[in-house]
PDB file of C-alpha atoms in Angstrom:
ATOM      1  CA  MET A   1       5.931 -10.574  -4.987  1.00 93.00           C
ATOM      2  CA  GLU A   2       6.906 -10.971  -1.353  1.00 95.00           C
ATOM      3  CA  ILE A   3       4.540  -9.784   1.415  1.00 95.00           C
ATOM      4  CA  ALA A   4       5.521  -9.350   5.027  1.00 95.00           C
ATOM      5  CA  THR A   5       3.172  -8.127   7.744  1.00 92.00           C
ATOM      6  CA  SER A   6       3.708  -6.794  11.207  1.00 91.00           C
ATOM      7  CA  HIS A   7       1.623  -5.105  13.847  1.00 86.00           C
ATOM      8  CA  GLU A   8       2.881  -2.344  16.156  1.00 81.00           C
ATOM      9  CA  ASN A   9       1.025   0.124  18.358  1.00 81.00           C
ATOM     10  CA  GLY A  10      -2.346  -0.545  16.785  1.00 84.00           C
ATOM     11  CA  VAL A  11      -1.040  -0.172  13.170  1.00 91.00           C
ATOM     12  CA  ASN A  12      -0.626  -2.991  10.738  1.00 92.00           C
ATOM     13  CA  THR A  13       2.303  -2.693   8.344  1.00 94.00           C
ATOM     14  CA  VAL A  14       2.445  -4.589   5.064  1.00 95.00           C
ATOM     15  CA  LYS A  15       5.798  -4.573   3.314  1.00 97.00           C
ATOM     16  CA  LEU A  16       5.726  -5.417  -0.386  1.00 98.00           C
ATOM     17  CA  SER A  17       8.702  -6.411  -2.531  1.00 97.00           C
ATOM     18  CA  GLY A  18       8.844  -7.093  -6.259  1.00 96.00           C
ATOM     19  CA  ARG A  19       6.566  -6.306  -9.178  1.00 96.00           C
ATOM     20  CA  PHE A  20       2.990  -5.328  -8.388  1.00 97.00           C
ATOM     21  CA  ASP A  21       1.288  -6.344 -11.606  1.00 96.00           C
ATOM     22  CA  ALA A  22      -1.537  -8.573 -12.889  1.00 96.00           C
ATOM     23  CA  GLN A  23       0.304 -11.699 -11.791  1.00 96.00           C
ATOM     24  CA  SER A  24       0.796 -10.608  -8.214  1.00 97.00           C
ATOM     25  CA  ALA A  25      -2.306  -8.453  -7.750  1.00 97.00           C
ATOM     26  CA  GLY A  26      -4.524 -11.351  -6.419  1.00 96.00           C
ATOM     27  CA  GLN A  27      -1.825 -12.397  -3.935  1.00 96.00           C
ATOM     28  CA  VAL A  28      -1.369  -8.860  -2.634  1.00 97.00           C
ATOM     29  CA  ASP A  29      -5.129  -8.280  -2.449  1.00 96.00           C
ATOM     30  CA  GLU A  30      -5.520 -11.404  -0.285  1.00 95.00           C
ATOM     31  CA  GLY A  31      -2.659 -10.253   1.939  1.00 93.00           C
ATOM     32  CA  LEU A  32      -4.093  -6.805   2.390  1.00 94.00           C
ATOM     33  CA  GLN A  33      -7.603  -8.120   3.063  1.00 91.00           C
ATOM     34  CA  LYS A  34      -6.119 -10.428   5.708  1.00 88.00           C
ATOM     35  CA  ALA A  35      -4.116  -7.565   7.273  1.00 85.00           C
ATOM     36  CA  VAL A  36      -7.280  -5.461   7.530  1.00 84.00           C
ATOM     37  CA  ALA A  37      -9.328  -8.383   8.905  1.00 83.00           C
ATOM     38  CA  ASP A  38      -6.634  -9.330  11.445  1.00 76.00           C
ATOM     39  CA  GLY A  39      -5.625  -5.883  12.704  1.00 64.00           C
ATOM     40  CA  GLY A  40      -8.385  -3.447  12.077  1.00 70.00           C
ATOM     41  CA  ASN A  41      -8.431  -0.339  10.006  1.00 87.00           C
ATOM     42  CA  GLN A  42      -5.048   1.320  10.590  1.00 94.00           C
ATOM     43  CA  LEU A  43      -2.726   0.244   7.784  1.00 95.00           C
ATOM     44  CA  VAL A  44       0.635   1.196   6.364  1.00 96.00           C
ATOM     45  CA  ILE A  45       1.742  -0.234   3.070  1.00 97.00           C
ATOM     46  CA  ASP A  46       5.517  -0.004   2.665  1.00 98.00           C
ATOM     47  CA  MET A  47       6.321   0.004  -1.047  1.00 98.00           C
ATOM     48  CA  SER A  48       9.975   0.807  -0.744  1.00 97.00           C
ATOM     49  CA  HIS A  49      10.932  -2.445  -2.548  1.00 97.00           C
ATOM     50  CA  VAL A  50       8.233  -2.303  -5.243  1.00 97.00           C
ATOM     51  CA  GLU A  51       9.988  -1.700  -8.565  1.00 95.00           C
ATOM     52  CA  TYR A  52       6.894  -1.651 -10.798  1.00 97.00           C
ATOM     53  CA  ILE A  53       3.206  -1.176 -10.491  1.00 97.00           C
ATOM     54  CA  SER A  54       0.522  -1.782 -13.149  1.00 96.00           C
ATOM     55  CA  SER A  55      -3.169  -0.768 -13.291  1.00 95.00           C
ATOM     56  CA  ALA A  56      -3.977  -4.052 -11.613  1.00 97.00           C
ATOM     57  CA  GLY A  57      -1.806  -3.022  -8.625  1.00 97.00           C
ATOM     58  CA  LEU A  58      -3.480   0.417  -8.529  1.00 97.00           C
ATOM     59  CA  ARG A  59      -6.867  -1.281  -8.504  1.00 97.00           C
ATOM     60  CA  VAL A  60      -5.932  -3.426  -5.493  1.00 97.00           C
ATOM     61  CA  LEU A  61      -4.709  -0.371  -3.575  1.00 97.00           C
ATOM     62  CA  LEU A  62      -7.855   1.596  -4.444  1.00 96.00           C
ATOM     63  CA  SER A  63     -10.152  -1.223  -3.305  1.00 95.00           C
ATOM     64  CA  THR A  64      -8.147  -1.493  -0.028  1.00 95.00           C
ATOM     65  CA  ALA A  65      -8.487   2.204   0.540  1.00 95.00           C
ATOM     66  CA  LYS A  66     -12.284   1.960   0.011  1.00 92.00           C
ATOM     67  CA  ARG A  67     -12.555  -0.864   2.502  1.00 90.00           C
ATOM     68  CA  ILE A  68     -10.529   0.978   5.124  1.00 93.00           C
ATOM     69  CA  ASN A  69     -12.335   4.283   4.564  1.00 89.00           C
ATOM     70  CA  ALA A  70     -15.732   2.493   4.939  1.00 86.00           C
ATOM     71  CA  SER A  71     -14.678   1.451   8.444  1.00 84.00           C
ATOM     72  CA  ALA A  72     -13.410   4.975   9.379  1.00 87.00           C
ATOM     73  CA  GLY A  73      -9.801   3.796   9.228  1.00 92.00           C
ATOM     74  CA  LYS A  74      -6.605   5.159   7.832  1.00 95.00           C
ATOM     75  CA  LEU A  75      -4.285   3.956   5.051  1.00 96.00           C
ATOM     76  CA  VAL A  76      -0.835   5.398   4.462  1.00 97.00           C
ATOM     77  CA  LEU A  77       1.530   4.427   1.712  1.00 98.00           C
ATOM     78  CA  CYS A  78       5.266   4.925   2.028  1.00 98.00           C
ATOM     79  CA  GLY A  79       8.609   4.532   0.263  1.00 97.00           C
ATOM     80  CA  LEU A  80       7.349   4.885  -3.264  1.00 97.00           C
ATOM     81  CA  GLN A  81      10.217   4.516  -5.741  1.00 96.00           C
ATOM     82  CA  PRO A  82      10.479   7.283  -8.453  1.00 96.00           C
ATOM     83  CA  TYR A  83       8.878   5.172 -11.151  1.00 95.00           C
ATOM     84  CA  VAL A  84       5.998   4.063  -8.949  1.00 96.00           C
ATOM     85  CA  LEU A  85       5.527   7.637  -7.725  1.00 96.00           C
ATOM     86  CA  GLU A  86       5.356   8.787 -11.354  1.00 96.00           C
ATOM     87  CA  VAL A  87       2.629   6.170 -12.102  1.00 96.00           C
ATOM     88  CA  PHE A  88       0.658   7.472  -9.087  1.00 96.00           C
ATOM     89  CA  ASP A  89       1.058  11.041 -10.307  1.00 95.00           C
ATOM     90  CA  VAL A  90      -0.090  10.317 -13.865  1.00 95.00           C
ATOM     91  CA  ALA A  91      -3.051   8.222 -12.544  1.00 94.00           C
ATOM     92  CA  GLY A  92      -4.098  10.972 -10.212  1.00 94.00           C
ATOM     93  CA  PHE A  93      -3.588   8.781  -7.148  1.00 95.00           C
ATOM     94  CA  ILE A  94      -1.335  11.240  -5.294  1.00 95.00           C
ATOM     95  CA  SER A  95      -4.437  13.208  -4.299  1.00 93.00           C
ATOM     96  CA  ILE A  96      -6.274  10.056  -3.200  1.00 93.00           C
ATOM     97  CA  PHE A  97      -3.645   8.483  -0.925  1.00 96.00           C
ATOM     98  CA  GLN A  98      -1.589   9.726   1.973  1.00 97.00           C
ATOM     99  CA  ILE A  99       1.991   9.113   0.908  1.00 97.00           C
ATOM    100  CA  ARG A 100       5.048   9.432   3.169  1.00 98.00           C
ATOM    101  CA  PRO A 101       8.669   9.183   2.213  1.00 97.00           C
ATOM    102  CA  ASN A 102       9.494   6.252   4.549  1.00 97.00           C
ATOM    103  CA  LEU A 103       8.112   3.873   7.114  1.00 96.00           C
ATOM    104  CA  ALA A 104       9.064   5.956  10.137  1.00 95.00           C
ATOM    105  CA  ALA A 105       7.207   8.972   8.723  1.00 97.00           C
ATOM    106  CA  ALA A 106       4.201   6.807   7.887  1.00 97.00           C
ATOM    107  CA  LEU A 107       4.001   5.401  11.362  1.00 95.00           C
ATOM    108  CA  GLU A 108       4.322   8.882  12.910  1.00 95.00           C
ATOM    109  CA  SER A 109       1.238   9.992  10.961  1.00 95.00           C
ATOM    110  CA  PHE A 110      -1.054   7.861  13.133  1.00 93.00           C
TER     111      PHE A 110
END
């Protein structure tokens, strides 16, 4: 899993690439915790290059959302590939997360 972060106009963006599974979940969790600690509570997670997500990945996203919500922040996911979007739908996560089609739309939502 590759993780790249950037900060623009008060919003942190974390771009993920690869498989978001049990092997990478700890690494992604650390990266997301650091992004929240470094830049506050406005976060976009760009998942346009995530080809697979497991329940471990879903758990990391849910715990990140809880941390951000506890600090009155906002989390937006974007660029979900069809398979990943299907997993979100089956897990009932579409109603939990704000999901935008691409990074530009996600950034506009702030």
